[in-house]
Amino acid sequence: MLVGPGDEPIATVRAWDSASTGIEPPPMPVTVQGNVGDERVEAEYRQGLIAAFDASDRAAGVWFADYARIHWYERAEPLRAAIHWALTNEQCFLVHASAVGDQRGAVILTGRGGAGKSTTTLASIEAGLSFVGDNYVLLSLDEPEPCVYGLYSNAKLWPRTLERLPALAPFVRTFDVAEDEKLVIDVAAYRPDSLATGLPVRAVVVPRVGDRSEARISRCSGAQALLAMAPTTMLQLPQTGSGLDGMGQLLRRVPTYELELGTDLISGPRAISTLLGKLC
Amino acid sequence: MLRGRRFRVDPAKVVHETIEGETILINLETGTYYSLRGAGPEIWGSLVAGRSAADVVAELQHRYPAAESATVSDATERLIEQMLEEGLLADGEPRENSAPAEAGAAESKAMFEPPKLERYTDMQYFLLLDPIHEVHDGGWPQAPAARAAGA
């Protein structure tokens, strides 16, 4: 059951797998993967997984062929499609981004894979900032200030990056990963006091890997930030035609920056903290 | 010749947002995304609102009297052709009540800047294969032969 801030029910999600229950899904579509949708029902299907959401009942069903063989990114971000369909409206939507902050508010870190979002997020926790989310967060514009909410209390990291943040090693779910698979860090176990949600968004920041030792923050255009945020969000989430307007609204309400990351990993969080101080 | 033609945008296929004078477009079918600058956002906004190519050219020539008429006309037509090629526009009447592309959209600049459409293809691998957008009576997408056979 997904519930809102006042414990009001938002949607019900039922999930099962055939391997353990013996219950099969409806007949499979002819194509290997795709998505379908109309005004009432959204569905996504790929090999071994079907997810569907009925907007009229506010109910989702998610089927897996075998729970033990769920893909690693589905394990790290379970039921993401169902959550996306249940929570998305004109003022509330998921974005492909991370978020960190503190009592002054949060910054959204956005950009396509490899930009340094997750590394910066985990380094920020190390540096004492709060963790809202990694990879996907929920943005709400239906409040006096835009706010960001967490969905999952984990973050993902390439194995080679763990060498730069060795304190995370005890909190890796498993090191038995394929070559193209990230390590999943249990942030709730690592720093339970760092978890935060519902923080006001003070800025959107686009990280990129630099070659100086110290990170630098500079203003960038809203269009640059939208270019970093929108394609990676809309092309990875099913049926997200309505999300672009929301992202545009957000970027008109908060300032946008580029964060050139330094080789000193903690300089990125320092720059973020300094930025939060300037914006509040 | 494009002059009298009007165009439409398929909202199920192409999404767009203009912010700070730059338009970002995403083709949800191909996974290609674009940045449009210069006079591009103005041209795009007028086309989305239902203006014909000829009307758009005339408006720009009036707005930028210092620019060579042929420069404005050629640049506009080149952009439209590019957009047709990319599948961002299609021939046909715009949808009813088509609004100009976003409030706070492109504002006129002091001088005519030729439109520039930058294309990005790095996200194409995320695209789901065979996206199907219609649920048939059978409840699931079905191959045409299966539907004909009543499967």
mmCIF file of C-alpha atoms in Angstrom, chain A residues 68-210:
data_model
loop_
_atom_site.group_PDB
_atom_site.id
_atom_site.type_symbol
_atom_site.label_atom_id
_atom_site.label_comp_id
_atom_site.label_asym_id
_atom_site.label_seq_id
_atom_site.Cartn_x
_atom_site.Cartn_y
_atom_site.Cartn_z
ATOM 1 C CA ALA A 68 15.352 -15.300 -7.301
ATOM 2 C CA ARG A 69 16.246 -14.144 -10.820
ATOM 3 C CA ILE A 70 15.017 -10.544 -10.685
ATOM 4 C CA HIS A 71 17.400 -8.197 -12.472
ATOM 5 C CA TRP A 72 19.743 -6.306 -10.184
ATOM 6 C CA TYR A 73 18.326 -2.869 -10.948
ATOM 7 C CA GLU A 74 14.817 -4.110 -10.196
ATOM 8 C CA ARG A 75 16.075 -5.382 -6.835
ATOM 9 C CA ALA A 76 17.668 -2.014 -6.088
ATOM 10 C CA GLU A 77 14.582 -0.032 -7.141
ATOM 11 C CA PRO A 78 11.665 -2.419 -6.719
ATOM 12 C CA LEU A 79 8.270 -1.660 -8.245
ATOM 13 C CA ARG A 80 9.548 1.575 -9.771
ATOM 14 C CA ALA A 81 7.150 1.551 -12.719
ATOM 15 C CA ALA A 82 4.150 0.997 -10.439
ATOM 16 C CA ILE A 83 5.295 3.744 -8.084
ATOM 17 C CA HIS A 84 5.834 6.055 -11.039
ATOM 18 C CA TRP A 85 2.319 5.493 -12.393
ATOM 19 C CA ALA A 86 0.696 5.745 -8.974
ATOM 20 C CA LEU A 87 2.376 8.978 -7.913
ATOM 21 C CA THR A 88 2.766 10.946 -11.149
ATOM 22 C CA ASN A 89 0.450 13.840 -11.922
ATOM 23 C CA GLU A 90 0.961 17.342 -13.253
ATOM 24 C CA GLN A 91 2.495 18.559 -10.016
ATOM 25 C CA CYS A 92 4.229 15.447 -8.777
ATOM 26 C CA PHE A 93 6.595 13.251 -10.744
ATOM 27 C CA LEU A 94 9.689 11.096 -10.638
ATOM 28 C CA VAL A 95 12.964 12.347 -12.077
ATOM 29 C CA HIS A 96 16.196 10.583 -12.799
ATOM 30 C CA ALA A 97 18.242 12.427 -10.238
ATOM 31 C CA SER A 98 19.795 12.230 -6.792
ATOM 32 C CA ALA A 99 19.180 14.632 -3.937
ATOM 33 C CA VAL A 100 21.186 15.598 -0.877
ATOM 34 C CA GLY A 101 20.899 18.444 1.580
ATOM 35 C CA ASP A 102 20.319 19.377 5.181
ATOM 36 C CA GLN A 103 18.072 21.608 7.279
ATOM 37 C CA ARG A 104 18.654 24.415 4.748
ATOM 38 C CA GLY A 105 17.122 22.428 1.917
ATOM 39 C CA ALA A 106 18.241 20.102 -0.855
ATOM 40 C CA VAL A 107 19.975 20.204 -4.189
ATOM 41 C CA ILE A 108 18.917 17.952 -7.023
ATOM 42 C CA LEU A 109 21.833 16.324 -8.839
ATOM 43 C CA THR A 110 20.884 15.428 -12.375
ATOM 44 C CA GLY A 111 22.520 14.185 -15.543
ATOM 45 C CA ARG A 112 22.905 11.025 -17.513
ATOM 46 C CA GLY A 113 24.844 8.001 -16.308
ATOM 47 C CA GLY A 114 28.500 8.642 -15.617
ATOM 48 C CA ALA A 115 28.067 12.289 -14.687
ATOM 49 C CA GLY A 116 28.980 11.603 -11.053
ATOM 50 C CA LYS A 117 25.578 11.827 -9.364
ATOM 51 C CA SER A 118 25.845 8.701 -7.243
ATOM 52 C CA THR A 119 29.490 9.218 -6.308
ATOM 53 C CA THR A 120 28.758 12.794 -5.266
ATOM 54 C CA THR A 121 25.681 11.661 -3.353
ATOM 55 C CA LEU A 122 27.595 9.053 -1.364
ATOM 56 C CA ALA A 123 30.510 11.431 -0.771
ATOM 57 C CA SER A 124 27.955 13.959 0.494
ATOM 58 C CA ILE A 125 26.697 11.496 3.100
ATOM 59 C CA GLU A 126 30.299 10.868 4.104
ATOM 60 C CA ALA A 127 30.698 14.630 4.499
ATOM 61 C CA GLY A 128 27.667 14.899 6.780
ATOM 62 C CA LEU A 129 24.888 15.934 4.386
ATOM 63 C CA SER A 130 21.543 14.185 4.443
ATOM 64 C CA PHE A 131 20.498 11.626 1.850
ATOM 65 C CA VAL A 132 17.140 11.995 0.124
ATOM 66 C CA GLY A 133 17.636 9.603 -2.764
ATOM 67 C CA ASP A 134 19.881 8.284 -5.500
ATOM 68 C CA ASN A 135 18.962 7.639 -9.135
ATOM 69 C CA TYR A 136 15.240 8.443 -8.765
ATOM 70 C CA VAL A 137 13.501 10.911 -6.495
ATOM 71 C CA LEU A 138 9.983 12.302 -6.347
ATOM 72 C CA LEU A 139 9.476 16.000 -6.966
ATOM 73 C CA SER A 140 6.410 17.866 -5.784
ATOM 74 C CA LEU A 141 5.509 21.296 -7.098
ATOM 75 C CA ASP A 142 2.183 21.402 -5.293
ATOM 76 C CA GLU A 143 3.589 23.116 -2.231
ATOM 77 C CA PRO A 144 4.750 26.664 -1.443
ATOM 78 C CA GLU A 145 8.269 25.559 -2.408
ATOM 79 C CA PRO A 146 9.218 22.674 -4.701
ATOM 80 C CA CYS A 147 10.036 19.680 -2.498
ATOM 81 C CA VAL A 148 11.953 16.464 -3.071
ATOM 82 C CA TYR A 149 11.109 13.105 -1.543
ATOM 83 C CA GLY A 150 13.070 9.879 -1.383
ATOM 84 C CA LEU A 151 11.864 6.561 -2.748
ATOM 85 C CA TYR A 152 14.623 4.102 -1.873
ATOM 86 C CA SER A 153 17.207 4.119 0.888
ATOM 87 C CA ASN A 154 20.026 2.767 -1.244
ATOM 88 C CA ALA A 155 22.521 4.073 -3.739
ATOM 89 C CA LYS A 156 24.418 2.382 -6.535
ATOM 90 C CA LEU A 157 28.115 2.555 -7.269
ATOM 91 C CA TRP A 158 30.496 1.002 -9.744
ATOM 92 C CA PRO A 159 32.944 -1.348 -7.981
ATOM 93 C CA ARG A 160 35.957 0.728 -9.041
ATOM 94 C CA THR A 161 34.487 3.813 -7.335
ATOM 95 C CA LEU A 162 34.178 1.971 -4.027
ATOM 96 C CA GLU A 163 37.952 2.186 -3.732
ATOM 97 C CA ARG A 164 37.531 5.951 -3.248
ATOM 98 C CA LEU A 165 34.863 5.503 -0.552
ATOM 99 C CA PRO A 166 36.100 2.456 1.404
ATOM 100 C CA ALA A 167 33.865 3.199 4.415
ATOM 101 C CA LEU A 168 30.922 1.996 2.319
ATOM 102 C CA ALA A 169 32.298 -1.525 1.857
ATOM 103 C CA PRO A 170 30.554 -3.112 4.881
ATOM 104 C CA PHE A 171 27.221 -1.819 3.574
ATOM 105 C CA VAL A 172 27.364 -3.319 0.108
ATOM 106 C CA ARG A 173 24.494 -5.780 -0.308
ATOM 107 C CA THR A 174 26.566 -8.211 -2.303
ATOM 108 C CA PHE A 175 29.867 -8.191 -4.131
ATOM 109 C CA ASP A 176 28.723 -11.046 -6.330
ATOM 110 C CA VAL A 177 27.847 -8.837 -9.299
ATOM 111 C CA ALA A 178 28.200 -9.139 -13.036
ATOM 112 C CA GLU A 179 30.597 -6.969 -14.998
ATOM 113 C CA ASP A 180 27.862 -4.566 -16.021
ATOM 114 C CA GLU A 181 26.270 -4.439 -12.607
ATOM 115 C CA LYS A 182 26.650 -1.780 -9.923
ATOM 116 C CA LEU A 183 27.095 -2.414 -6.220
ATOM 117 C CA VAL A 184 24.060 -1.512 -4.130
ATOM 118 C CA ILE A 185 24.870 0.404 -0.954
ATOM 119 C CA ASP A 186 22.398 0.176 1.919
ATOM 120 C CA VAL A 187 22.371 3.814 2.998
ATOM 121 C CA ALA A 188 19.849 3.161 5.769
ATOM 122 C CA ALA A 189 22.316 0.759 7.373
ATOM 123 C CA TYR A 190 25.361 2.938 6.632
ATOM 124 C CA ARG A 191 24.054 6.194 8.058
ATOM 125 C CA PRO A 192 20.487 5.800 9.334
ATOM 126 C CA ASP A 193 20.561 9.328 10.734
ATOM 127 C CA SER A 194 21.353 10.740 7.284
ATOM 128 C CA LEU A 195 18.005 9.827 5.719
ATOM 129 C CA ALA A 196 15.814 12.807 4.950
ATOM 130 C CA THR A 197 12.735 13.407 2.858
ATOM 131 C CA GLY A 198 10.417 16.264 2.018
ATOM 132 C CA LEU A 199 13.198 18.845 1.788
ATOM 133 C CA PRO A 200 12.605 22.084 -0.129
ATOM 134 C CA VAL A 201 14.583 22.219 -3.354
ATOM 135 C CA ARG A 202 17.064 25.117 -3.379
ATOM 136 C CA ALA A 203 18.854 24.372 -6.661
ATOM 137 C CA VAL A 204 19.284 21.924 -9.488
ATOM 138 C CA VAL A 205 22.913 20.983 -10.047
ATOM 139 C CA VAL A 206 24.398 19.247 -13.074
ATOM 140 C CA PRO A 207 27.621 17.446 -12.111
ATOM 141 C CA ARG A 208 30.355 16.622 -14.542
ATOM 142 C CA VAL A 209 33.737 15.052 -14.032
ATOM 143 C CA GLY A 210 36.587 17.584 -13.990
#
